[in-house]
Amino acid sequence: MSELNIGLARRTHAWDLPPKDAIQLQEQLRTRVISSSLADESIQYVAGIDVGFPRNREIAHAAIVLLKYPSMELVDQGLAELPVSMPYVPGLLSFREIPVILAALEEITLTPDLLITDSQGIAHPRRFGLACHLGVLLDMPAIGCAKSILVGKHSTLRKMRGSTADLVDNGETIGSVVRTRDGVKPVYISIGHRVDLTSAVRIILNCGSGYRLPEPTRWAHKLASKKS
DNA sequence: GCGACAG
DNA sequence: ATCTTGTCGC
């Protein structure tokens, strides 16, 4: 059983809130986000997290893969399914996906040192994306690694792997655009919790180079979209 | 009023 | 997110 206090996280607040209430909660919880450097030496296991919606999208499937860092060796995994509690609303994704993610986290045996979610962290209208929400509730380092932008703009990016550009919104740097593979569309990295942008970018680039998505996200996505 | 809009 | 075949490129 995981040492994460998942029960506490799940009971922190309701998950089927009206948009107005969900937004108010985000404004309240955003003050808890911590930005601090995260050393490679403090990371033994990294969790890749993703959610999929089979059939008519009435049921959500979550997948957790635990990989050794930085070797990216698969050491554990967890799966869970749960009826969806809310529709998809841009900016309120966490309320729809975190319940099933918590259920999947209960299925893993080892305790992760870092969570990587297929979502935004502070690169969010209210600076409180899914990665922040999950990280804060579990009080665990978390990084948002998204495939597209929710808010913010950036300059053109060089074509080589490792190139980066600031993601800016209202004059504020909210994330980093990172080329994880030569000539391929970049990913969008932002702070979730207990990590800073520099550490987050370094860690993501240490999580594989053969594909656009870092290994944890790639493995989790494959597992979540696969039916059983 | 008209787009934009993580997954 | 999900529905889907072929096809361009290394």
mmCIF file of C-alpha atoms (C1' of nucleotides) in Angstrom:
data_model
loop_
_atom_site.group_PDB
_atom_site.id
_atom_site.type_symbol
_atom_site.label_atom_id
_atom_site.label_comp_id
_atom_site.label_asym_id
_atom_site.label_seq_id
_atom_site.Cartn_x
_atom_site.Cartn_y
_atom_site.Cartn_z
ATOM 1 C CA MET A 1 0.000 0.000 0.000
ATOM 2 C CA SER A 2 1.190 3.460 -0.840
ATOM 3 C CA GLU A 3 2.323 5.808 1.910
ATOM 4 C CA LEU A 4 0.507 8.661 0.218
ATOM 5 C CA ASN A 5 -2.473 9.910 2.188
ATOM 6 C CA ILE A 6 -4.938 9.400 -0.612
ATOM 7 C CA GLY A 7 -7.978 9.196 1.639
ATOM 8 C CA LEU A 8 -7.227 12.658 2.973
ATOM 9 C CA ALA A 9 -6.749 14.049 -0.511
ATOM 10 C CA ARG A 10 -10.047 12.640 -1.719
ATOM 11 C CA ARG A 11 -11.993 14.059 1.221
ATOM 12 C CA THR A 12 -10.499 17.536 1.112
ATOM 13 C CA HIS A 13 -13.491 18.837 -0.845
ATOM 14 C CA ALA A 14 -16.309 17.767 -3.149
ATOM 15 C CA TRP A 15 -15.479 16.834 -6.745
ATOM 16 C CA ASP A 16 -18.809 17.495 -8.427
ATOM 17 C CA LEU A 17 -18.918 21.239 -7.888
ATOM 18 C CA PRO A 18 -20.701 23.823 -10.036
ATOM 19 C CA PRO A 19 -18.153 25.812 -12.100
ATOM 20 C CA LYS A 20 -18.498 28.892 -9.923
ATOM 21 C CA ASP A 21 -17.679 26.951 -6.748
ATOM 22 C CA ALA A 22 -14.850 25.015 -8.401
ATOM 23 C CA ILE A 23 -13.262 28.288 -9.492
ATOM 24 C CA GLN A 24 -13.565 29.726 -5.994
ATOM 25 C CA LEU A 25 -11.856 26.621 -4.615
ATOM 26 C CA GLN A 26 -9.010 27.000 -7.097
ATOM 27 C CA GLU A 27 -8.479 30.607 -6.015
ATOM 28 C CA GLN A 28 -8.237 29.365 -2.452
ATOM 29 C CA LEU A 29 -5.959 26.361 -3.044
ATOM 30 C CA ARG A 30 -3.585 28.185 -5.387
ATOM 31 C CA THR A 31 -1.967 29.888 -2.400
ATOM 32 C CA ARG A 32 -0.643 26.511 -1.263
ATOM 33 C CA VAL A 33 1.498 25.866 -4.341
ATOM 34 C CA ILE A 34 5.195 25.766 -3.497
ATOM 35 C CA SER A 35 8.015 26.424 -5.973
ATOM 36 C CA SER A 36 11.386 25.028 -4.921
ATOM 37 C CA SER A 37 14.293 23.280 -6.593
ATOM 38 C CA LEU A 38 14.155 19.498 -6.803
ATOM 39 C CA ALA A 39 17.475 17.633 -6.966
ATOM 40 C CA ASP A 40 17.914 14.513 -9.091
ATOM 41 C CA GLU A 41 19.333 12.785 -6.026
ATOM 42 C CA SER A 42 16.015 13.123 -4.237
ATOM 43 C CA ILE A 43 14.156 11.271 -6.963
ATOM 44 C CA GLN A 44 14.139 7.487 -6.886
ATOM 45 C CA TYR A 45 10.767 6.758 -8.461
ATOM 46 C CA VAL A 46 8.750 8.960 -10.792
ATOM 47 C CA ALA A 47 5.040 8.371 -11.467
ATOM 48 C CA GLY A 48 3.618 8.863 -14.952
ATOM 49 C CA ILE A 49 -0.115 9.582 -14.809
ATOM 50 C CA ASP A 50 -2.761 9.633 -17.529
ATOM 51 C CA VAL A 51 -6.518 9.306 -17.895
ATOM 52 C CA GLY A 52 -8.523 7.911 -20.780
ATOM 53 C CA PHE A 53 -12.248 7.715 -21.554
ATOM 54 C CA PRO A 54 -13.316 4.473 -23.273
ATOM 55 C CA ARG A 55 -16.704 3.861 -24.907
ATOM 56 C CA ASN A 56 -19.120 6.732 -24.388
ATOM 57 C CA ARG A 57 -16.855 8.684 -22.065
ATOM 58 C CA GLU A 58 -19.059 7.931 -19.094
ATOM 59 C CA ILE A 59 -16.300 5.966 -17.392
ATOM 60 C CA ALA A 60 -12.788 7.291 -16.771
ATOM 61 C CA HIS A 61 -9.741 5.018 -16.740
ATOM 62 C CA ALA A 62 -6.586 6.154 -14.953
ATOM 63 C CA ALA A 63 -3.145 4.632 -15.274
ATOM 64 C CA ILE A 64 -0.116 5.104 -13.065
ATOM 65 C CA VAL A 65 3.296 3.829 -14.070
ATOM 66 C CA LEU A 66 6.179 3.987 -11.649
ATOM 67 C CA LEU A 67 9.580 4.302 -13.268
ATOM 68 C CA LYS A 68 13.033 4.257 -11.719
ATOM 69 C CA TYR A 69 14.767 7.620 -12.213
ATOM 70 C CA PRO A 70 16.619 8.258 -14.383
ATOM 71 C CA SER A 71 16.905 4.763 -15.885
ATOM 72 C CA MET A 72 13.178 4.763 -16.753
ATOM 73 C CA GLU A 73 12.842 1.122 -15.800
ATOM 74 C CA LEU A 74 9.219 0.135 -15.130
ATOM 75 C CA VAL A 75 8.888 -0.989 -11.518
ATOM 76 C CA ASP A 76 5.175 -0.757 -10.722
ATOM 77 C CA GLN A 77 1.821 0.192 -12.180
ATOM 78 C CA GLY A 78 -1.766 0.817 -11.141
ATOM 79 C CA LEU A 79 -5.109 0.997 -12.941
ATOM 80 C CA ALA A 80 -8.538 2.216 -11.864
ATOM 81 C CA GLU A 81 -11.879 3.152 -13.377
ATOM 82 C CA LEU A 82 -14.596 5.422 -12.072
ATOM 83 C CA PRO A 83 -17.751 7.086 -13.458
ATOM 84 C CA VAL A 84 -17.022 10.685 -14.440
ATOM 85 C CA SER A 85 -18.186 13.312 -11.947
ATOM 86 C CA MET A 86 -18.053 16.369 -14.189
ATOM 87 C CA PRO A 87 -17.980 17.266 -17.875
ATOM 88 C CA TYR A 88 -14.819 18.662 -19.407
ATOM 89 C CA VAL A 89 -14.634 22.391 -18.843
ATOM 90 C CA PRO A 90 -11.445 24.218 -19.882
ATOM 91 C CA GLY A 91 -9.760 25.305 -16.661
ATOM 92 C CA LEU A 92 -11.578 22.779 -14.475
ATOM 93 C CA LEU A 93 -9.986 19.560 -15.741
ATOM 94 C CA SER A 94 -8.716 18.535 -12.304
ATOM 95 C CA PHE A 95 -12.241 18.099 -10.941
ATOM 96 C CA ARG A 96 -12.996 15.611 -13.687
ATOM 97 C CA GLU A 97 -9.774 13.596 -13.580
ATOM 98 C CA ILE A 98 -8.308 13.653 -10.068
ATOM 99 C CA PRO A 99 -10.846 11.267 -8.449
ATOM 100 C CA VAL A 100 -9.919 8.388 -10.745
ATOM 101 C CA ILE A 101 -6.224 9.297 -10.528
ATOM 102 C CA LEU A 102 -6.369 8.963 -6.732
ATOM 103 C CA ALA A 103 -8.034 5.570 -7.117
ATOM 104 C CA ALA A 104 -5.234 4.413 -9.413
ATOM 105 C CA LEU A 105 -2.583 5.707 -7.017
ATOM 106 C CA GLU A 106 -4.043 3.404 -4.375
ATOM 107 C CA GLU A 107 -3.173 0.471 -6.587
ATOM 108 C CA ILE A 108 0.565 0.972 -6.582
ATOM 109 C CA THR A 109 2.855 -0.549 -3.984
ATOM 110 C CA LEU A 110 5.887 1.707 -4.062
ATOM 111 C CA THR A 111 5.778 5.393 -3.166
ATOM 112 C CA PRO A 112 6.643 7.873 -5.936
ATOM 113 C CA ASP A 113 8.924 10.867 -5.285
ATOM 114 C CA LEU A 114 7.498 12.899 -8.168
ATOM 115 C CA LEU A 115 4.249 12.956 -10.128
ATOM 116 C CA ILE A 116 4.190 13.816 -13.826
ATOM 117 C CA THR A 117 0.735 14.478 -15.206
ATOM 118 C CA ASP A 118 -0.499 14.992 -18.736
ATOM 119 C CA SER A 119 -1.773 18.482 -17.934
ATOM 120 C CA GLN A 120 -0.816 22.022 -16.993
ATOM 121 C CA GLY A 121 0.488 23.148 -13.621
ATOM 122 C CA ILE A 122 0.513 26.902 -12.980
ATOM 123 C CA ALA A 123 0.246 27.551 -16.731
ATOM 124 C CA HIS A 124 -3.462 27.963 -16.089
ATOM 125 C CA PRO A 125 -5.919 30.915 -16.062
ATOM 126 C CA ARG A 126 -5.909 30.908 -12.244
ATOM 127 C CA ARG A 127 -2.423 29.393 -11.927
ATOM 128 C CA PHE A 128 -3.861 26.171 -10.561
ATOM 129 C CA GLY A 129 -3.967 23.423 -13.169
ATOM 130 C CA LEU A 130 -4.395 19.710 -12.508
ATOM 131 C CA ALA A 131 -0.715 19.192 -11.667
ATOM 132 C CA CYS A 132 -0.945 21.831 -8.918
ATOM 133 C CA HIS A 133 -4.200 20.469 -7.581
ATOM 134 C CA LEU A 134 -2.898 16.899 -7.355
ATOM 135 C CA GLY A 135 0.470 17.947 -5.963
ATOM 136 C CA VAL A 136 -1.045 20.186 -3.292
ATOM 137 C CA LEU A 137 -3.601 17.629 -2.097
ATOM 138 C CA LEU A 138 -0.941 14.947 -1.755
ATOM 139 C CA ASP A 139 1.768 17.449 -0.793
ATOM 140 C CA MET A 140 4.071 15.812 -3.281
ATOM 141 C CA PRO A 141 6.360 17.190 -6.010
ATOM 142 C CA ALA A 142 4.430 17.423 -9.274
ATOM 143 C CA ILE A 143 5.145 18.593 -12.818
ATOM 144 C CA GLY A 144 2.612 19.450 -15.508
ATOM 145 C CA CYS A 145 3.615 18.140 -18.946
ATOM 146 C CA ALA A 146 1.006 19.051 -21.560
ATOM 147 C CA LYS A 147 0.738 18.481 -25.286
ATOM 148 C CA SER A 148 -0.932 21.806 -25.969
ATOM 149 C CA ILE A 149 -1.341 25.260 -24.457
ATOM 150 C CA LEU A 150 -4.230 26.341 -22.246
ATOM 151 C CA VAL A 151 -3.027 29.922 -21.724
ATOM 152 C CA GLY A 152 0.135 31.812 -22.623
ATOM 153 C CA LYS A 153 2.276 32.639 -25.635
ATOM 154 C CA HIS A 154 5.871 31.979 -26.620
ATOM 155 C CA SER A 155 8.456 32.874 -29.222
ATOM 156 C CA THR A 156 9.551 30.451 -31.918
ATOM 157 C CA LEU A 157 11.601 27.534 -30.720
ATOM 158 C CA ARG A 158 14.858 26.141 -32.151
ATOM 159 C CA LYS A 159 14.488 22.732 -33.767
ATOM 160 C CA MET A 160 16.924 20.734 -31.695
ATOM 161 C CA ARG A 161 16.125 18.582 -28.683
ATOM 162 C CA GLY A 162 16.719 20.509 -25.483
ATOM 163 C CA SER A 163 15.646 23.871 -26.933
ATOM 164 C CA THR A 164 13.348 25.867 -24.695
ATOM 165 C CA ALA A 165 11.294 29.058 -24.717
ATOM 166 C CA ASP A 166 9.387 30.821 -21.980
ATOM 167 C CA LEU A 167 5.631 30.446 -21.889
ATOM 168 C CA VAL A 168 4.339 33.885 -20.918
ATOM 169 C CA ASP A 169 0.919 35.125 -19.828
ATOM 170 C CA ASN A 170 0.203 38.696 -18.773
ATOM 171 C CA GLY A 171 3.931 39.401 -18.664
ATOM 172 C CA GLU A 172 4.471 36.508 -16.281
ATOM 173 C CA THR A 173 6.549 33.421 -17.085
ATOM 174 C CA ILE A 174 4.216 30.550 -16.292
ATOM 175 C CA GLY A 175 6.001 27.656 -17.955
ATOM 176 C CA SER A 176 8.548 26.434 -20.462
ATOM 177 C CA VAL A 177 8.120 25.173 -24.012
ATOM 178 C CA VAL A 178 10.496 22.228 -24.330
ATOM 179 C CA ARG A 179 11.666 20.393 -27.431
ATOM 180 C CA THR A 180 12.084 16.801 -26.272
ATOM 181 C CA ARG A 181 13.002 15.507 -29.728
ATOM 182 C CA ASP A 182 14.642 17.030 -32.814
ATOM 183 C CA GLY A 183 12.152 18.772 -35.076
ATOM 184 C CA VAL A 184 9.113 17.416 -33.253
ATOM 185 C CA LYS A 185 6.321 19.460 -31.656
ATOM 186 C CA PRO A 186 7.397 20.528 -28.148
ATOM 187 C CA VAL A 187 5.729 19.829 -24.815
ATOM 188 C CA TYR A 188 4.631 22.460 -22.339
ATOM 189 C CA ILE A 189 6.130 22.198 -18.867
ATOM 190 C CA SER A 190 4.919 24.016 -15.793
ATOM 191 C CA ILE A 191 5.238 23.867 -12.037
ATOM 192 C CA GLY A 192 2.784 21.599 -10.251
ATOM 193 C CA HIS A 193 4.061 21.609 -6.691
ATOM 194 C CA ARG A 194 7.353 21.507 -4.775
ATOM 195 C CA VAL A 195 9.454 21.969 -7.910
ATOM 196 C CA ASP A 196 10.714 25.008 -9.811
ATOM 197 C CA LEU A 197 10.695 25.512 -13.562
ATOM 198 C CA THR A 198 14.438 24.923 -13.993
ATOM 199 C CA SER A 199 14.273 21.614 -12.133
ATOM 200 C CA ALA A 200 11.139 20.581 -13.972
ATOM 201 C CA VAL A 201 12.664 21.129 -17.403
ATOM 202 C CA ARG A 202 15.863 19.298 -16.433
ATOM 203 C CA ILE A 203 13.913 16.349 -15.058
ATOM 204 C CA ILE A 204 11.647 16.090 -18.093
ATOM 205 C CA LEU A 205 14.666 16.068 -20.402
ATOM 206 C CA ASN A 206 16.151 13.294 -18.275
ATOM 207 C CA CYS A 207 13.041 11.196 -18.826
ATOM 208 C CA GLY A 208 13.896 9.816 -22.261
ATOM 209 C CA SER A 209 14.699 11.122 -25.726
ATOM 210 C CA GLY A 210 13.243 8.676 -28.213
ATOM 211 C CA TYR A 211 9.747 10.139 -28.309
ATOM 212 C CA ARG A 212 8.011 13.480 -28.077
ATOM 213 C CA LEU A 213 6.464 12.687 -24.700
ATOM 214 C CA PRO A 214 8.743 11.807 -21.783
ATOM 215 C CA GLU A 215 8.733 8.095 -20.878
ATOM 216 C CA PRO A 216 6.459 8.336 -17.810
ATOM 217 C CA THR A 217 3.732 10.130 -19.761
ATOM 218 C CA ARG A 218 4.140 7.840 -22.749
ATOM 219 C CA TRP A 219 3.840 4.662 -20.703
ATOM 220 C CA ALA A 220 0.873 5.947 -18.731
ATOM 221 C CA HIS A 221 -0.921 7.061 -21.878
ATOM 222 C CA LYS A 222 -0.454 3.675 -23.477
ATOM 223 C CA LEU A 223 -1.738 1.905 -20.380
ATOM 224 C CA ALA A 224 -4.748 4.191 -19.896
ATOM 225 C CA SER A 225 -5.951 3.978 -23.496
ATOM 226 C CA LYS A 226 -5.667 0.205 -23.546
ATOM 227 C CA LYS A 227 -8.874 -1.598 -22.622
ATOM 228 C CA SER A 228 -9.235 -4.777 -20.615
ATOM 229 C "C1'" DG B 1 -20.144 40.251 -29.469
ATOM 230 C "C1'" DC B 2 -16.444 36.855 -31.209
ATOM 231 C "C1'" DG B 3 -12.933 33.440 -30.596
ATOM 232 C "C1'" DA B 4 -10.007 30.348 -27.518
ATOM 233 C "C1'" DC B 5 -10.119 26.573 -24.762
ATOM 234 C "C1'" DA B 6 -5.139 21.178 -20.622
ATOM 235 C "C1'" DG B 7 -7.853 16.358 -21.522
ATOM 236 C "C1'" DA C 1 -10.338 13.130 -24.842
ATOM 237 C "C1'" DT C 2 -12.347 10.043 -28.909
ATOM 238 C "C1'" DC C 3 -13.695 8.519 -33.790
ATOM 239 C "C1'" DT C 4 -10.086 6.155 -37.809
ATOM 240 C "C1'" DT C 5 -6.779 4.588 -43.258
ATOM 241 C "C1'" DG C 6 -3.581 5.517 -45.522
ATOM 242 C "C1'" DT C 7 0.668 7.630 -46.067
ATOM 243 C "C1'" DC C 8 5.027 10.477 -45.841
ATOM 244 C "C1'" DG C 9 9.684 10.125 -43.907
ATOM 245 C "C1'" DC C 10 13.918 8.227 -41.708
#
